[in-house]
XYZ file of C-alpha atoms in Angstrom:
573
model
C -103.181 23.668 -29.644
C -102.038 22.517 -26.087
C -98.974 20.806 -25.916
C -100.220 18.030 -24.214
C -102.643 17.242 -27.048
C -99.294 17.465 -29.552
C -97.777 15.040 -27.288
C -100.360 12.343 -27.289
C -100.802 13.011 -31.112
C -97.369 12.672 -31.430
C -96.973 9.407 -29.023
C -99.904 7.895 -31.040
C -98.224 8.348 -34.619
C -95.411 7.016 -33.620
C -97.158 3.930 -31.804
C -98.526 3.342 -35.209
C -95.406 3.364 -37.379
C -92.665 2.171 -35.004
C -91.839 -1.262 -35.910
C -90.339 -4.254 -33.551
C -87.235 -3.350 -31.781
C -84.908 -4.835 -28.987
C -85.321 -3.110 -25.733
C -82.589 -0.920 -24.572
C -80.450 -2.878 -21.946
C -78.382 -0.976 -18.963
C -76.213 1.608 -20.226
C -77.715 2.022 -23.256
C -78.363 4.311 -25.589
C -75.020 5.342 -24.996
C -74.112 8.859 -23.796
C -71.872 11.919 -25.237
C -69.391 13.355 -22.610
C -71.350 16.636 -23.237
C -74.682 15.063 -21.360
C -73.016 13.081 -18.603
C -71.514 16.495 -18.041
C -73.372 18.551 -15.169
C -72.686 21.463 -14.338
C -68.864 23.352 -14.406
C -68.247 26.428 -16.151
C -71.560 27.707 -17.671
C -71.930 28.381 -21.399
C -71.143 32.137 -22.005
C -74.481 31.847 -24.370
C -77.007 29.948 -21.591
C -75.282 32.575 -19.037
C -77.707 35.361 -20.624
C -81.048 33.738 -20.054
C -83.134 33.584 -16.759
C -84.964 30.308 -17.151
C -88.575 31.722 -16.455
C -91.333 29.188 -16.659
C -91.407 25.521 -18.215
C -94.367 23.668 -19.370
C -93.129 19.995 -19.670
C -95.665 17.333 -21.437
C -94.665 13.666 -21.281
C -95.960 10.707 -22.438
C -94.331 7.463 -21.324
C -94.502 4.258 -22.948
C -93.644 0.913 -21.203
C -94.719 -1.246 -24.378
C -91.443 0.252 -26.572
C -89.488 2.017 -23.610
C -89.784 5.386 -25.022
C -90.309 8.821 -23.854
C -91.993 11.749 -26.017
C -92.161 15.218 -24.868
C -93.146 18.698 -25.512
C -91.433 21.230 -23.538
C -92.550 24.947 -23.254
C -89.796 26.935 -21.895
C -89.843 30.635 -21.484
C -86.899 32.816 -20.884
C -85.490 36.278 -20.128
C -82.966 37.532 -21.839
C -79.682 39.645 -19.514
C -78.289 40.246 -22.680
C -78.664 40.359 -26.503
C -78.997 36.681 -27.727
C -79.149 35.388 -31.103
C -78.747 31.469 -30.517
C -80.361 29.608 -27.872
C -78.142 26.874 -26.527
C -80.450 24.307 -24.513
C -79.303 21.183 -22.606
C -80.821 17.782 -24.175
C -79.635 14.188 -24.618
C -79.720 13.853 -28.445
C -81.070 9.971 -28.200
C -84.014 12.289 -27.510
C -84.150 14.207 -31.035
C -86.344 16.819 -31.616
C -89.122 16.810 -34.209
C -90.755 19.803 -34.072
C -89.696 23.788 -32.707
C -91.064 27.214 -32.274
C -89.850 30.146 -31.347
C -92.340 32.668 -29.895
C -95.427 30.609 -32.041
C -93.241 30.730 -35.446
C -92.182 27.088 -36.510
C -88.649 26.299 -37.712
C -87.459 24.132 -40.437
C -85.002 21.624 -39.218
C -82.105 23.404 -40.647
C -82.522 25.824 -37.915
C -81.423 24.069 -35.360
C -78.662 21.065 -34.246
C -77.756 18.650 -31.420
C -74.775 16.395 -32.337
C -73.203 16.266 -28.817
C -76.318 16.581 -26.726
C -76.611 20.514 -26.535
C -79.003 21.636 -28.850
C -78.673 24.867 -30.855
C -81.148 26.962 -31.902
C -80.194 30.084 -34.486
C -83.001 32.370 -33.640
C -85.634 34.437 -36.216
C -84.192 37.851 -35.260
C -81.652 38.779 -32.409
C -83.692 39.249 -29.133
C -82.260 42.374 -27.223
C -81.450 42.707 -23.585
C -84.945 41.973 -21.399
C -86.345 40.332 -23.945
C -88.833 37.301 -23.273
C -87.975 33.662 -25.877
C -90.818 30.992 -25.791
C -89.082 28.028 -27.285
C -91.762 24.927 -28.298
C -89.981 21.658 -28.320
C -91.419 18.214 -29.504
C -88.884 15.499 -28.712
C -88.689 12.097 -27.975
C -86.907 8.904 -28.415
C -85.248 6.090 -26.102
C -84.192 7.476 -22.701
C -80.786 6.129 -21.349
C -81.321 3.140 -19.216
C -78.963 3.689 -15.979
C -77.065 0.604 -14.971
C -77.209 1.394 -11.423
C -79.377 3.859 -10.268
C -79.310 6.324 -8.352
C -75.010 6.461 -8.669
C -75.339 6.195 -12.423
C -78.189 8.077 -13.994
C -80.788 7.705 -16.350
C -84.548 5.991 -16.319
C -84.974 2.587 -14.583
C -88.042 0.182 -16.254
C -88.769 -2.222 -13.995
C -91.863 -4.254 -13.236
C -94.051 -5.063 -10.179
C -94.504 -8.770 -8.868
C -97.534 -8.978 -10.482
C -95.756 -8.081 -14.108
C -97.013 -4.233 -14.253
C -94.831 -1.484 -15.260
C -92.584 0.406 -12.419
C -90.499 3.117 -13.995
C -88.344 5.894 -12.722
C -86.183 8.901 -13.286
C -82.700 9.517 -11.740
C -80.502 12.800 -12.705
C -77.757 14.280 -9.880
C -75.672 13.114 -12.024
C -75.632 13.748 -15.437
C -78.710 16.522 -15.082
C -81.567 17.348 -15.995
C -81.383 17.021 -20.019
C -81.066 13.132 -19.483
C -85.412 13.241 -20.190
C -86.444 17.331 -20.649
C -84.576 19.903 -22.076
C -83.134 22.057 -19.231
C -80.325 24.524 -18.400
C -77.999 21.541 -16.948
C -76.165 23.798 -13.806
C -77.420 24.556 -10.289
C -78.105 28.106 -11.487
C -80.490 26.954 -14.425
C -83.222 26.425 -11.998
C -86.629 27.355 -13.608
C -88.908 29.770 -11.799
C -92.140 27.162 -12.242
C -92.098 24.096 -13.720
C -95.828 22.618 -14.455
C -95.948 18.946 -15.490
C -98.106 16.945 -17.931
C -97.661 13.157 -17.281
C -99.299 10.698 -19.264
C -99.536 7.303 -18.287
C -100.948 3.488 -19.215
C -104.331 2.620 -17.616
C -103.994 1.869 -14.010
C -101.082 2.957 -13.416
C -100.353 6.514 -11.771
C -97.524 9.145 -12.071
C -96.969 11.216 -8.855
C -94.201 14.024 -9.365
C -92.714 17.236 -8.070
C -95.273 19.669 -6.706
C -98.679 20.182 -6.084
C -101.640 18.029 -7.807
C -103.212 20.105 -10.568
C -105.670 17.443 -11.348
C -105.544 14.221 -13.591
C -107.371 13.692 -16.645
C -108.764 10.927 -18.214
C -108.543 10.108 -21.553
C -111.022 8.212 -23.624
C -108.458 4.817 -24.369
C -108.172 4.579 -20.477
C -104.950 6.978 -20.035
C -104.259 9.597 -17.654
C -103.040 12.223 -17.402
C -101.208 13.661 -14.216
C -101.095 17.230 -14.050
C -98.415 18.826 -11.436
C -96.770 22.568 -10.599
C -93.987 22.959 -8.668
C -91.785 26.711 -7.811
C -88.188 26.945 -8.065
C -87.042 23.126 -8.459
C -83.879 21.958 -8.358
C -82.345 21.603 -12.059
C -82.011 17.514 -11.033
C -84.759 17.424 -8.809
C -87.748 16.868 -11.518
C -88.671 13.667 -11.429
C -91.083 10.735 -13.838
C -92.410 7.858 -11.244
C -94.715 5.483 -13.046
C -96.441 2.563 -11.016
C -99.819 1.092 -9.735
C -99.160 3.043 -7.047
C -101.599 3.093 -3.800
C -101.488 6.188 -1.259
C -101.265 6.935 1.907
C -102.252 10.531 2.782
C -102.369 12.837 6.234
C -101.518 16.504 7.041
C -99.215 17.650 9.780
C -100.223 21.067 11.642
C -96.513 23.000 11.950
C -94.980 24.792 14.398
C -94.579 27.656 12.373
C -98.697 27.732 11.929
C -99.696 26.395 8.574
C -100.572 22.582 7.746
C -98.414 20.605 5.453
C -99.903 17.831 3.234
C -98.000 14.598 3.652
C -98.181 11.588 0.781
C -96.876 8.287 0.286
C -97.470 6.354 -2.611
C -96.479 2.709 -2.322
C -96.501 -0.601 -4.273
C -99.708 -2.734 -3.718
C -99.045 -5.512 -1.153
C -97.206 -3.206 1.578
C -99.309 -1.530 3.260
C -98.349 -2.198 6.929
C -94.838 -1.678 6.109
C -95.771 1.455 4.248
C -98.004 3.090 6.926
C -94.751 1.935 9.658
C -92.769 4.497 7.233
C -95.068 7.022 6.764
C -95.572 7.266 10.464
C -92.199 8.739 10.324
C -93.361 11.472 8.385
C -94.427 13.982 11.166
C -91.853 13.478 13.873
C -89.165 14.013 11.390
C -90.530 16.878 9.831
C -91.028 18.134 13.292
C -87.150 17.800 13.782
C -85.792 19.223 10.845
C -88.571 22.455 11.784
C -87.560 22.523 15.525
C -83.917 22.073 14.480
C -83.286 24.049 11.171
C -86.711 25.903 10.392
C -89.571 25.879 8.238
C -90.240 23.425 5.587
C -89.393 24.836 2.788
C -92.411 23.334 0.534
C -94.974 23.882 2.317
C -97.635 25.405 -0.028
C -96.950 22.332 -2.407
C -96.180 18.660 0.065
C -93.986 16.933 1.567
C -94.200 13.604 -1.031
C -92.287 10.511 -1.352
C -92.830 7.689 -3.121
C -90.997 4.104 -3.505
C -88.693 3.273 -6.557
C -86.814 0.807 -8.015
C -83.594 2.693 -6.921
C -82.192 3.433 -3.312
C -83.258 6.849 -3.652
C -83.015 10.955 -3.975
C -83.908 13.945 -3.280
C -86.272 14.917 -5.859
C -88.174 17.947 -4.649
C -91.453 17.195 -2.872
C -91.533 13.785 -4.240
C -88.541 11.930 -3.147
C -87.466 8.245 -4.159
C -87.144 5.841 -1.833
C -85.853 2.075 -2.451
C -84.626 1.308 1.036
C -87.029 -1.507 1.377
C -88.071 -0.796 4.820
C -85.215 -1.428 6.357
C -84.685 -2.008 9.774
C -81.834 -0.142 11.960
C -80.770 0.116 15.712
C -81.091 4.352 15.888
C -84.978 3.235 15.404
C -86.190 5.002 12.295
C -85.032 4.811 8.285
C -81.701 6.710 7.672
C -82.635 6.508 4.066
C -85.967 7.858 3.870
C -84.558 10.631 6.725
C -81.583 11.918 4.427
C -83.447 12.378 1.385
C -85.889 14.331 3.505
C -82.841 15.995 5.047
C -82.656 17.443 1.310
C -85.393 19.232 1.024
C -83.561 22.343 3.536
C -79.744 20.956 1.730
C -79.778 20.798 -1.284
C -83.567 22.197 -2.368
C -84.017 25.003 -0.442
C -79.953 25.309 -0.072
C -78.422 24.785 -3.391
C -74.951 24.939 -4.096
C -74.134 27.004 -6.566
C -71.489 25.659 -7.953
C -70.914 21.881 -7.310
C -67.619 22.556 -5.728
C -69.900 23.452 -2.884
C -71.609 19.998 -2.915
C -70.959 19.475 1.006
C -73.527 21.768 1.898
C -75.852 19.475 0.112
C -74.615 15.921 1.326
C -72.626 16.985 4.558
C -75.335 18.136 6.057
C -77.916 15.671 5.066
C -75.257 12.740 5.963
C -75.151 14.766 9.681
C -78.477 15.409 10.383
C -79.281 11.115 10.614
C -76.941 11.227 13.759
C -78.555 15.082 14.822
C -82.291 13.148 14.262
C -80.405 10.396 16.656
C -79.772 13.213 19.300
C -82.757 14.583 19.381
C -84.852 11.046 19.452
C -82.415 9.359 22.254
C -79.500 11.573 23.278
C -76.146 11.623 23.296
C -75.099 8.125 23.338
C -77.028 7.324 19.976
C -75.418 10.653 18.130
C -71.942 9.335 19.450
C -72.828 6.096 18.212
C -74.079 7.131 14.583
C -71.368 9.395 14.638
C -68.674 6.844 15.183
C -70.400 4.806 12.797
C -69.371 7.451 10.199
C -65.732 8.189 11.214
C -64.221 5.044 9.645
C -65.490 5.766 6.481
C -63.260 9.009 5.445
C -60.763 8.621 3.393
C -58.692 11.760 3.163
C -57.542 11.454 -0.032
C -58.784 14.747 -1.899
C -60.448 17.939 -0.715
C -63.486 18.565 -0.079
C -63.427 21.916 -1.806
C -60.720 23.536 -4.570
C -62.234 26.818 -5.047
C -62.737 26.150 -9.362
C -66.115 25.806 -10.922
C -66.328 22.168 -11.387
C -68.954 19.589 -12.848
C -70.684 17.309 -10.257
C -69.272 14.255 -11.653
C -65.721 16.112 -10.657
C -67.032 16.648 -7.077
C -68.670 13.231 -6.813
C -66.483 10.579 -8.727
C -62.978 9.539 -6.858
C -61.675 8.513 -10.650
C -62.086 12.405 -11.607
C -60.389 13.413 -8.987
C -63.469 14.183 -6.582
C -63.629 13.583 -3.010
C -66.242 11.074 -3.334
C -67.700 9.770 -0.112
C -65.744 12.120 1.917
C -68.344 15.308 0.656
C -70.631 12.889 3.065
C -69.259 11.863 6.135
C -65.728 14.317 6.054
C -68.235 16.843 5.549
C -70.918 15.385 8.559
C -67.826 15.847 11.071
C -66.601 18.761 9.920
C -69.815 20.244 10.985
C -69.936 18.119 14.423
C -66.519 19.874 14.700
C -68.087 23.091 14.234
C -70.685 22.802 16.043
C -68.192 21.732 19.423
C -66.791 24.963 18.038
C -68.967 27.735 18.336
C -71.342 26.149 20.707
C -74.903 24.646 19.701
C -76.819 28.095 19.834
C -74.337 29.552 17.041
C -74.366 26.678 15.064
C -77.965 26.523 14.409
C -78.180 30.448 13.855
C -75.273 29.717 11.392
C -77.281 26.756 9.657
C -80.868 28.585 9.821
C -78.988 31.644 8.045
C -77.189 29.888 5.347
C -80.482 27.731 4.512
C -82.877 30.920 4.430
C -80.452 33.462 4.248
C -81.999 35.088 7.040
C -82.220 34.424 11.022
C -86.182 34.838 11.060
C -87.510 32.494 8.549
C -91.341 31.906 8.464
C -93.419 30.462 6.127
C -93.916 32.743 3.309
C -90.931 34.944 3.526
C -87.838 33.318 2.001
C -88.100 31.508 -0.847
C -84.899 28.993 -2.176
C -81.191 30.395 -2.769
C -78.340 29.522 -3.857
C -74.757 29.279 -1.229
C -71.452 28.679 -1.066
C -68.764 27.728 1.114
C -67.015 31.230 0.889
C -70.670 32.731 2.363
C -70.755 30.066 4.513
C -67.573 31.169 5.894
C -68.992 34.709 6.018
C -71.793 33.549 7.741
C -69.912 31.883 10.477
C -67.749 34.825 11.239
C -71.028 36.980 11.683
C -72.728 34.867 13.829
C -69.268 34.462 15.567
C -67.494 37.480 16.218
C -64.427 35.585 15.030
C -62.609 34.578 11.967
C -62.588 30.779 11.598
C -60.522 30.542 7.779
C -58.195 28.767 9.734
C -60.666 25.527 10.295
C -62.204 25.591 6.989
C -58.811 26.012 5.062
C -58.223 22.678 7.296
C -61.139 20.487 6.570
C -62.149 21.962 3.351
C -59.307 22.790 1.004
C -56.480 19.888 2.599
C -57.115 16.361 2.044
C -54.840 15.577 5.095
C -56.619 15.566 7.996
C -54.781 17.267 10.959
C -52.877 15.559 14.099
C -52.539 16.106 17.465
C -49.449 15.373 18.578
C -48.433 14.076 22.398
C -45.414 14.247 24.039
C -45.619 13.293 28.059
C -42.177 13.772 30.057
C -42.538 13.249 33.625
C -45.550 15.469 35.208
C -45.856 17.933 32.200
C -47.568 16.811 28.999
C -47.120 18.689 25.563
C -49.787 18.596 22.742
C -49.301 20.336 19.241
C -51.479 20.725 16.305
C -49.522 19.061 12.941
C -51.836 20.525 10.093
C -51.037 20.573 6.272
C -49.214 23.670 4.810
C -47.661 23.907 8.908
C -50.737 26.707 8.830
C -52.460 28.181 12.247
C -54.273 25.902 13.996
C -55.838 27.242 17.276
C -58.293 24.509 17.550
C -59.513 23.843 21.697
C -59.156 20.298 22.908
C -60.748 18.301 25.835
C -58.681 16.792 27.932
C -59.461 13.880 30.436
C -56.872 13.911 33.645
C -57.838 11.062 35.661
C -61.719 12.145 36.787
C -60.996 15.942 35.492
C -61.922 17.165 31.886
C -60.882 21.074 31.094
C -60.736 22.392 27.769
C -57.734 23.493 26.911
C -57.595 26.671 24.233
C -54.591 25.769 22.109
C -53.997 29.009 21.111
C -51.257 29.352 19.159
C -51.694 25.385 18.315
C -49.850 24.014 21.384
C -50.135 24.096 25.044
C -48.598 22.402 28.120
C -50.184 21.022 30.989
C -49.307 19.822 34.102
C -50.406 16.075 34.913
C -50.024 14.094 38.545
C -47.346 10.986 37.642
C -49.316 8.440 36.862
C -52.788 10.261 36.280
C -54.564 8.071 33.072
C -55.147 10.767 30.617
C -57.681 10.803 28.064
C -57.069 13.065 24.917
C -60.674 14.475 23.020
C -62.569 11.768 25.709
C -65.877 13.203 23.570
C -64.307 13.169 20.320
C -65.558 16.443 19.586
C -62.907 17.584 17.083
C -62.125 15.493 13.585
C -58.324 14.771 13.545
C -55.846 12.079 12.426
C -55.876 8.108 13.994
C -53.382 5.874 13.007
C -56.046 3.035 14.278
C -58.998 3.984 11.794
C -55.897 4.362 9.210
C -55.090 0.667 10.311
C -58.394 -0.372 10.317
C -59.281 1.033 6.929
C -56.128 0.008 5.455
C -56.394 -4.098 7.039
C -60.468 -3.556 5.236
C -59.206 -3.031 2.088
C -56.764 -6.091 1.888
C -59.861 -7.721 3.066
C -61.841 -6.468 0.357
C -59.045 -7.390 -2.491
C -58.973 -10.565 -1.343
């Protein structure tokens, strides 16, 4: 029996019994600590499987706000297990399990914190295979402000029709299927079963298997997507209309392109998806091949900002207009697809290569549209928003809420735009030729990528370090030890007596700092090397000097400090 038929059996009994109940507001069903927890150290049980395959079946149901499943999941076993520990909200309880085709009783397994455990039949030795059957469902936690606090959003059309949507960076994956909730835990293939009122349509990660019709009117939206992102699965639910076009890539092959849209914005939507080629011709002209290829590149509009679900991301910016031209918000999710999809961190320490490099590559899409006065500008427009006030990076294995919330002691914002001029910095480094070998090799993790012969990794910062160095020739721990693992930023101190001017790098820890700075003398720019962290120059008496005139290097300014500091007594008052 197919698990999609159990579903809608399933969905139907309970549509039969259920009595009258309130609707869940924002924030409810409440959550345990152990499913808003994404991520950190992994289980030393869940650390023996290889997630190989999962089959996910849902049906979702506007009428009562709930969510029923069947999941499928396959693993391989690295060693012997003899409980299976999966990741799954317990407002989701399960009904029904198998192991390998052999049903449990309920006494076999148990989920009071939101990881459920399985004790198995019989101990399965090393390179075994588990096929776990799950039948689950219940109300899904409603997120009170999605996409920076997770969970499903139920909203409706202007017209009064149902418009519903997943979020899960967050919390993870187990907030709606049960999943292996780390970066790690991504499943090989992930094939989707999405059923779905009449009229209304559920586009997802992937590539379109087909959609079904059932006899009451239903469908049924069939999807298969490789190597997704543990958060990157996604449920959109809508009357949604398309918008559909292929783009022939530099690399060779042709890319399908989709938007689906509400009814009723049609210009506006075909304005956005006109963006759709250029960009992707960017980020392939810039970085490489799109990673997706074989599947789409898909986006679709929510009733949330956004994210980067994979091949089908969520966008809410309501067509915004901006002065760089095109829609940063629909151009950083995309930006995800090589950070974040393709690139995943590993461990969420690592989160800048995600967001650092898709908060940069708005400005680098600036550059590449207009030049160097709209990257300067876009840029700028970032600089005032650091805050300095934890690093980046500590070098632990830490959850993303860790990483991502300034009350837990994360860097917060700073993973964006600390991180989007640490890599401008880099790049006025090295030069622009090493800095996109260095990018092209950390995202494929090779210099040659084509289509068909990389496939998505994880990183980290200590191989992007690596990576730097080999592209390089030199040893640049010294800058990431800076911007990465200090919260302080580091200062360039001026001292001007008579015709000879002294600058010296102040950096935490008093550590080597042999960072090059431009200096402006009246109509002369040189670069001076700083070797040892200081140097001397001679200037004419009263030559107007200009210190970093490009501001290619991220370091200390009392004025932003001012001006962030006079913006937050604005803001309290």
């Amino acid at each position: 029996m197919s698990p999609r038929f159990l579903l809608l059996a399933s969905a139907a009994l309970f549509a039969a019994t259920a009595t009258a109940a309130p609707l869940p507001k924002k924030g409810e069903p409440p959550l345990t600590e152990q499913t808003m927890r994404s991520g950190g150290v992994i289980d030393a049980e869940q650390a023996k499987l290889t997630f190989v395959s999962a089959d996910l079946a849902f049906e979702v149901l506007p009428v009562t706000q709930r969510l029923e499943g069947v999941a499928t999941l396959v693993f391989t076993t690295k060693a012997p297990v003899s409980v299976l520990k999966i990741d799954l909200d317990r407002n989701l309880p399960v009904r029904a399990l198998s192991i390998d085709g052999v049903a449990l009783t309920p006494a076999a397994w148990t989920n009071p914190e939101g990881r459920l455990v399985v004790t198995l039949p019989r101990t399965v030795p090393t390179g075994g295979k588990i096929t776990a059957r799950i039948t689950y469902g219940g109300t899904p936690h409603v997120a009170v402000r999605a996409p920076w606090d997770d969970g499903v959003v139920w909203s409706k059309t202007l017209d009064g029709r149902t418009w519903f949507a997943t979020t899960a960076e967050g919390y993870g994956c187990d907030l709606f299927w049960p999943c292996l909730d780390f970066p790690t835990g991504e499943p090989g293939v992930v094939t989707l079963h999405i059923t779905v009122p009449k009229g209304l349509k559920a586009p997802s990660n992937g590539r379109l298997l087909g959609v079904d019709t059932l006899p009451d009117g239903r469908t049924t939206w069939n999807w298969r997507t490789k190597n997704p992102n543990t958060y990157a699965i996604a449920l959109n639910v809508g009357p949604y209309e398309e918008i559909s076009g292929t783009y022939k890539s530099r690399f060779g092959n042709s890319i399908p392109m989709f938007y689906w849209y509400l009814p009723g914005e049609e210009a506006k939507a075909k304005t956005l998806f006109a963006e759709f080629a250029p960009t992707l011709d960017f980020f392939e002209s810039t970085v490489g091949p799109y990673p997706f290829g074989d599947e789409k590149v898909g986006v679709v509009e929510t009733p949330h900002k956004g994210m980067e679900h994979q091949t089908i991301n969520a966008y809410g910016n309501d067509y915004a207009k901006a002065p760089e031209g095109f829609d940063w918000l629909f151009q950083h999710e995309f930006a995800h697809e090589w950070f974040g999809n393709q690139l995943t961190a590993a461990n969420w320490d690592d989160y800048w290569l995600h967001e650092g490099y898709g908060s940069y590559m708005q400005p680098a899409y600036g550059r590449w549209r207009e030049g160097e006065a709209r990257y300067a500008t876009m840029m700028d427009a970032q600089r005032s928003q650091i805050a300095n006030l934890k690093p980046i990076t500590t070098g632990r294995i830490r959850t993303e809420e860790e990483v991502y919330e300034a009350s837990k002691g994360g860097a917060g914002l700073d993973i964006y735009m600390k991180g989007s001029w640490m890599l401008h910095t880099l790049r006025g480094l090295i030069g622009d030729a090493a800095f996109r070998d260095v990018t092209r090799r950390a995202v494929y993790g090779r210099p040659d990528p084509k289509p068909g012969n990389f496939k998505p990794r994880f990183g980290s910062t200590a191989e992007y370090q690596a990576i730097v160095a080999q592209v390089t020739g030199k040893d640049y721990r010294w800058f990431f030890d800076v911007y990465l693992r200090q919260a302080a930023l580091p200062e360039l101190v001026q001292t001007r007596v008579g015709d000879t001017l002294t600058l010296s790098w102040k950096v935490p820890g008093n550590g080597r700092f042999p960072m090059p700075v431009e200096v402006q003398i009246g109509d002369r720019i040189e670069r001076v090397a700083m070797t040892d962290g200081t140097a001397t120059l001679s200037v004419p008496a009263g030559a107007h000097v200009i210190i970093d005139p490009f501001a290619r290097a991220l370091r200390y300014s009392q004025q932003i400090e001012d001006y962030r500091n006079w913006r937050a007594g604005k803001g309290a008052k």
